[in-house]
Coordinates of C-alpha atoms in Angstrom, one line a residue:
M1 CA -124.4 -90.9 29.1
K2 CA -128.1 -91.6 28.6
K3 CA -128.7 -91.6 32.4
I4 CA -127.0 -88.2 32.7
L5 CA -129.1 -86.7 29.9
T6 CA -132.3 -88.0 31.5
L7 CA -131.2 -86.5 34.8
L8 CA -130.5 -83.1 33.2
I9 CA -133.9 -83.0 31.4
G10 CA -135.6 -83.9 34.7
L11 CA -133.9 -81.1 36.5
A12 CA -134.8 -78.6 33.8
L13 CA -138.4 -79.6 34.1
F14 CA -138.3 -79.4 37.8
Y15 CA -137.0 -75.9 37.8
S16 CA -139.3 -74.6 35.1
C17 CA -142.6 -75.7 36.6
S18 CA -144.3 -76.2 40.0
T19 CA -146.6 -79.0 41.0
S20 CA -149.6 -78.6 43.4
N21 CA -152.8 -80.4 44.3
D22 CA -156.2 -79.2 43.2
G23 CA -157.8 -80.4 46.5
N24 CA -159.3 -83.5 45.0
G25 CA -156.1 -85.4 44.9
N26 CA -155.3 -84.4 41.3
S27 CA -151.9 -83.0 40.5
T28 CA -151.7 -79.7 38.6
T29 CA -148.6 -78.3 37.0
T30 CA -147.7 -74.6 36.3
V31 CA -145.0 -73.7 33.8
V32 CA -143.1 -70.5 33.7
P33 CA -144.5 -67.9 31.2
V34 CA -143.1 -67.3 27.8
S35 CA -140.8 -64.3 27.5
P36 CA -142.2 -60.9 26.3
S37 CA -140.8 -59.3 23.1
N38 CA -140.8 -56.2 21.0
L39 CA -140.0 -53.8 23.8
T40 CA -140.2 -50.2 22.6
G41 CA -140.8 -46.7 24.0
V42 CA -141.0 -43.0 23.5
V43 CA -139.7 -40.1 25.5
A44 CA -142.7 -38.2 26.8
S45 CA -140.9 -35.4 28.5
S46 CA -137.6 -34.5 30.1
I47 CA -138.6 -36.7 33.1
Q48 CA -140.8 -39.4 31.6
I49 CA -140.4 -42.4 29.3
N50 CA -143.4 -44.5 28.2
L51 CA -142.8 -48.2 27.4
S52 CA -144.8 -51.0 25.7
W53 CA -144.1 -54.6 24.7
T54 CA -145.7 -57.7 23.3
D55 CA -147.2 -60.4 25.7
N56 CA -146.4 -63.8 24.3
S57 CA -147.7 -65.8 27.3
T58 CA -151.1 -66.9 28.5
N59 CA -150.3 -67.7 32.1
E60 CA -148.3 -64.8 33.5
T61 CA -149.1 -63.1 36.8
G62 CA -147.6 -60.0 35.4
F63 CA -144.4 -58.3 34.1
K64 CA -141.4 -56.7 35.8
I65 CA -139.6 -53.8 34.3
E66 CA -135.9 -53.3 34.8
R67 CA -133.9 -50.2 34.1
K68 CA -130.3 -49.1 34.1
T69 CA -128.8 -45.7 33.8
G70 CA -125.9 -45.3 31.4
T71 CA -123.6 -48.3 31.9
G72 CA -124.9 -49.0 35.3
V73 CA -126.6 -52.1 36.8
Y74 CA -130.2 -53.1 36.1
A75 CA -132.8 -52.8 38.9
V76 CA -136.6 -53.4 38.9
V77 CA -138.4 -50.1 38.6
G78 CA -142.0 -51.3 38.1
T79 CA -144.4 -54.1 37.9
T80 CA -147.6 -54.6 35.9
V81 CA -150.4 -57.2 36.3
T82 CA -151.7 -59.8 33.9
D83 CA -152.1 -58.6 30.3
I84 CA -150.9 -55.1 31.0
T85 CA -148.1 -54.4 28.5
T86 CA -147.4 -50.7 29.1
F87 CA -145.5 -48.8 31.8
N88 CA -144.8 -45.1 32.3
D89 CA -141.5 -44.4 34.0
V90 CA -141.6 -41.0 35.7
G91 CA -139.3 -38.9 37.8
L92 CA -136.4 -39.3 35.5
I93 CA -133.4 -37.0 35.0
P94 CA -133.3 -34.8 31.9
N95 CA -130.6 -35.4 29.4
T96 CA -129.9 -38.9 30.7
T97 CA -129.6 -42.3 28.9
Y98 CA -131.8 -45.1 30.2
T99 CA -132.0 -48.8 29.0
Y100 CA -134.9 -51.1 29.8
R101 CA -135.7 -54.8 29.6
V102 CA -138.9 -56.7 30.7
Y103 CA -139.6 -60.2 31.9
S104 CA -142.9 -62.1 32.8
Y105 CA -143.4 -64.1 35.9
N106 CA -145.9 -66.4 37.7
S107 CA -145.9 -68.8 40.7
A108 CA -143.5 -71.1 38.8
G109 CA -140.9 -68.4 38.3
N110 CA -139.7 -65.9 35.7
S111 CA -139.7 -66.2 32.0
P112 CA -136.6 -68.0 30.7
T113 CA -135.2 -64.8 29.1
Y114 CA -135.7 -61.1 29.1
S115 CA -137.3 -59.1 26.3
N116 CA -135.0 -57.1 24.0
E117 CA -133.2 -54.1 25.5
F118 CA -134.4 -50.7 24.5
T119 CA -132.4 -47.5 25.1
L120 CA -133.7 -43.9 25.2
L121 CA -132.3 -40.5 26.0
T122 CA -134.6 -38.1 27.9
F123 CA -135.1 -34.6 26.6
T124 CA -133.1 -31.7 27.8
T125 CA -134.9 -28.6 29.0
D126 CA -133.8 -25.0 28.8
I127 CA -134.3 -22.2 31.3
D128 CA -137.7 -21.3 29.7
G129 CA -138.9 -24.9 30.0
N130 CA -138.6 -25.8 26.3
N131 CA -137.9 -29.5 25.7
Y132 CA -135.4 -30.7 23.1
Q133 CA -135.2 -34.2 21.7
L134 CA -131.6 -35.4 21.3
V135 CA -129.6 -37.4 18.8
T136 CA -126.2 -39.0 19.1
I137 CA -124.1 -39.0 15.9
C138 CA -120.6 -40.4 15.9
N139 CA -120.1 -40.0 19.7
Q140 CA -121.5 -36.4 19.7
T141 CA -124.9 -35.7 21.2
W142 CA -126.8 -32.8 19.6
M143 CA -130.1 -31.2 20.2
Q144 CA -132.4 -32.3 17.4
S145 CA -134.1 -28.9 17.0
N146 CA -133.0 -25.3 17.0
L147 CA -132.6 -23.4 20.2
N148 CA -135.7 -21.4 21.3
V149 CA -134.6 -19.8 24.6
S150 CA -135.3 -16.2 25.5
R151 CA -133.0 -15.9 28.6
Y152 CA -129.3 -16.5 29.2
R153 CA -128.3 -19.4 31.5
N154 CA -128.2 -17.1 34.5
G155 CA -131.8 -15.9 33.9
D156 CA -131.1 -12.6 32.3
V157 CA -133.5 -11.7 29.5
I158 CA -132.2 -11.7 25.9
P159 CA -134.0 -8.8 24.2
Q160 CA -136.3 -9.5 21.2
V161 CA -135.7 -6.9 18.6
T162 CA -138.1 -6.5 15.7
D163 CA -137.2 -3.1 14.2
P164 CA -134.7 -3.4 11.4
I165 CA -132.8 -0.2 12.0
T166 CA -132.4 -1.0 15.7
W167 CA -131.3 -4.5 14.8
A168 CA -128.7 -3.2 12.4
N169 CA -127.1 -1.1 15.1
L170 CA -126.9 -3.7 17.9
T171 CA -123.6 -4.5 19.6
T172 CA -125.2 -6.7 22.3
G173 CA -127.2 -10.0 22.2
A174 CA -130.7 -10.1 20.7
W175 CA -133.1 -12.6 19.1
C176 CA -136.0 -12.5 16.7
Y177 CA -138.4 -14.8 14.9
Y178 CA -138.1 -15.1 11.1
N179 CA -140.2 -12.2 9.7
N180 CA -141.0 -11.4 13.3
D181 CA -143.7 -14.1 13.2
P182 CA -144.0 -16.3 16.2
A183 CA -145.5 -19.1 14.0
N184 CA -142.0 -19.5 12.5
G185 CA -140.5 -19.8 16.0
A186 CA -142.7 -22.8 16.8
I187 CA -141.1 -24.6 13.9
Y188 CA -137.6 -23.2 13.4
G189 CA -136.8 -21.8 16.9
K190 CA -135.3 -18.3 17.4
L191 CA -132.7 -16.5 15.3
Y192 CA -129.8 -15.0 17.3
N193 CA -127.2 -12.5 16.5
W194 CA -123.6 -13.5 17.2
Y195 CA -123.4 -11.2 20.2
A196 CA -125.9 -13.5 22.0
V197 CA -123.9 -16.6 21.0
N198 CA -120.7 -15.1 22.5
D199 CA -122.2 -13.7 25.7
S200 CA -120.4 -14.8 28.8
R201 CA -123.8 -15.4 30.6
G202 CA -124.3 -18.5 28.4
L203 CA -126.8 -19.0 25.6
A204 CA -126.8 -22.8 25.8
P205 CA -128.5 -24.6 28.7
T206 CA -126.3 -26.0 31.5
G207 CA -124.4 -29.1 30.3
W208 CA -124.5 -27.8 26.7
H209 CA -122.5 -25.5 24.5
I210 CA -122.5 -23.9 21.1
A211 CA -120.4 -26.2 18.9
S212 CA -117.0 -24.9 17.7
D213 CA -116.0 -25.0 14.0
S214 CA -113.8 -28.0 14.7
E215 CA -116.7 -29.9 16.4
W216 CA -118.9 -29.2 13.3
T217 CA -116.0 -30.6 11.2
Q218 CA -116.0 -33.7 13.3
L219 CA -119.7 -34.1 12.5
T220 CA -119.5 -33.6 8.8
D221 CA -116.4 -35.7 8.4
C222 CA -118.2 -38.6 10.2
L223 CA -121.1 -38.2 7.7
G224 CA -118.8 -38.6 4.7
G225 CA -117.4 -35.1 4.2
L226 CA -118.8 -31.7 3.2
T227 CA -120.0 -32.8 -0.3
V228 CA -122.5 -35.4 1.1
A229 CA -123.1 -34.5 4.7
G230 CA -125.8 -31.9 4.1
G231 CA -128.2 -34.5 2.6
K232 CA -127.7 -36.8 5.6
M233 CA -128.4 -33.8 7.9
K234 CA -131.4 -32.2 6.2
S235 CA -135.0 -33.0 7.2
T236 CA -137.1 -34.5 4.4
T237 CA -139.9 -31.9 4.9
L238 CA -140.3 -28.1 5.0
W239 CA -137.5 -27.5 2.4
D240 CA -138.1 -25.9 -1.0
S241 CA -137.9 -28.2 -4.0
P242 CA -135.8 -30.1 -5.0
N243 CA -134.2 -30.6 -1.5
T244 CA -131.5 -32.6 -3.2
G245 CA -130.1 -35.6 -1.4
A246 CA -132.2 -35.1 1.7
S247 CA -132.5 -38.3 3.8
N248 CA -131.9 -37.2 7.4
S249 CA -130.2 -40.5 7.8
S250 CA -128.1 -39.0 10.6
G251 CA -131.2 -37.9 12.6
F252 CA -129.8 -34.3 12.8
T253 CA -133.0 -32.9 11.3
S254 CA -131.6 -29.7 9.8
L255 CA -134.5 -27.2 9.2
P256 CA -134.5 -24.4 6.6
G257 CA -135.1 -21.5 9.1
G258 CA -133.5 -18.8 6.9
V259 CA -131.5 -15.8 8.2
R260 CA -131.8 -12.2 9.3
E261 CA -129.4 -10.1 7.4
P262 CA -127.2 -7.5 9.2
N263 CA -129.4 -4.7 7.8
G264 CA -132.4 -6.3 9.6
T265 CA -134.1 -7.9 6.6
F266 CA -135.1 -11.6 6.3
Q267 CA -134.4 -14.2 3.6
F268 CA -133.9 -17.8 2.7
K269 CA -136.5 -19.5 4.8
G270 CA -137.2 -22.8 3.0
Y271 CA -133.9 -22.5 1.1
S272 CA -131.2 -22.8 3.7
S273 CA -130.4 -23.7 7.3
N274 CA -127.8 -21.6 8.9
Y275 CA -126.0 -22.2 12.2
W276 CA -123.6 -20.2 14.3
T277 CA -120.4 -21.8 15.6
S278 CA -118.6 -20.5 18.7
T279 CA -115.5 -19.9 16.6
F280 CA -114.6 -16.3 15.5
N281 CA -111.8 -13.9 14.8
N282 CA -111.7 -10.1 15.4
T283 CA -113.8 -9.4 12.3
F284 CA -116.1 -12.4 11.6
A285 CA -117.7 -15.5 13.1
Y286 CA -117.7 -19.0 11.6
F287 CA -121.0 -20.6 10.6
R288 CA -122.4 -23.7 8.9
N289 CA -125.3 -24.1 6.5
N290 CA -127.2 -26.5 4.2
V291 CA -129.2 -25.6 1.1
S292 CA -132.1 -27.1 -0.8
V293 CA -130.4 -27.4 -4.2
N294 CA -127.6 -29.9 -3.3
A295 CA -126.5 -32.4 -0.7
S296 CA -123.5 -30.4 0.5
A297 CA -122.8 -29.0 3.9
Y298 CA -121.1 -25.6 3.8
R299 CA -118.5 -24.0 6.1
G300 CA -118.5 -20.2 6.3
T301 CA -115.8 -18.0 7.8
N302 CA -117.2 -14.5 7.2
G303 CA -120.4 -14.3 9.3
D304 CA -121.3 -10.7 10.2
F305 CA -121.8 -10.4 14.0
H306 CA -125.0 -8.4 13.3
G307 CA -126.7 -11.2 11.3
A308 CA -129.1 -13.6 12.9
L309 CA -128.8 -17.4 12.5
S310 CA -130.2 -20.5 14.1
V311 CA -128.3 -22.2 16.9
R312 CA -127.8 -25.9 17.6
C313 CA -126.3 -27.0 20.9
L314 CA -123.9 -29.9 21.6
K315 CA -123.6 -31.8 24.8
D316 CA -120.6 -31.0 27.0

């Protein structure tokens, strides 16, 4: 048994190092580099992910970056040289899940293990070029910010309507900023009447849709039910005090963008977030909302088609 152990140790040493001569008859030994660690990254755009990691070795020639798409097979997509611990992966596909790992290498071979794996989902982009970060909650993938598009999926323009009287008499799709102020749009996105939500030309980007009432129920049930889900969905900033129960533990990042009433007036910015669903009957549309004064998520069934609410999209 002792001879077998000695042989195994000898083989391990043989395969983890290389021996050469320094030209003066002296033997030199190179060992494989230590594995990198702490791989992390950020989504820079809908087509780029930036990676970084920790270099734990002192003798690497460089690092090799491997990537897989979804549940696919890993392949090398990049190489860096000694001490370079960042890599920008470009030319990616929007709305796609990528997983990465990194190893170090030198003339003796590769590091004995890979770094940790790190998974990211690239932004999705609407027809206007707006980027949306994404979050997966209980097997649903949602946009992490409110829709901000000004055109339907086919390219047709959605009118911006500022005049309250004109707004109140609309029977076709339109959008506005809260208080008609573009500064609000940069934070909260656009507010849409329900005619825009229901337009056959498609308000959501390709590959996405306006969630139905039952799909919203799936979300809130997964987060513990209506009485607590709101707190898990609300952002921890921008809300009026007390923003009860807000933790955003789901990552949904519900923002208090307010509403435009059917008569064309605005209210509730800071107090409530309000989202259309795609579900309706002959008289009303269904909607969802959160408020600052408790942790509940609310389900409404009497949304006036002329009102304007925020929109969140769900991946097909």
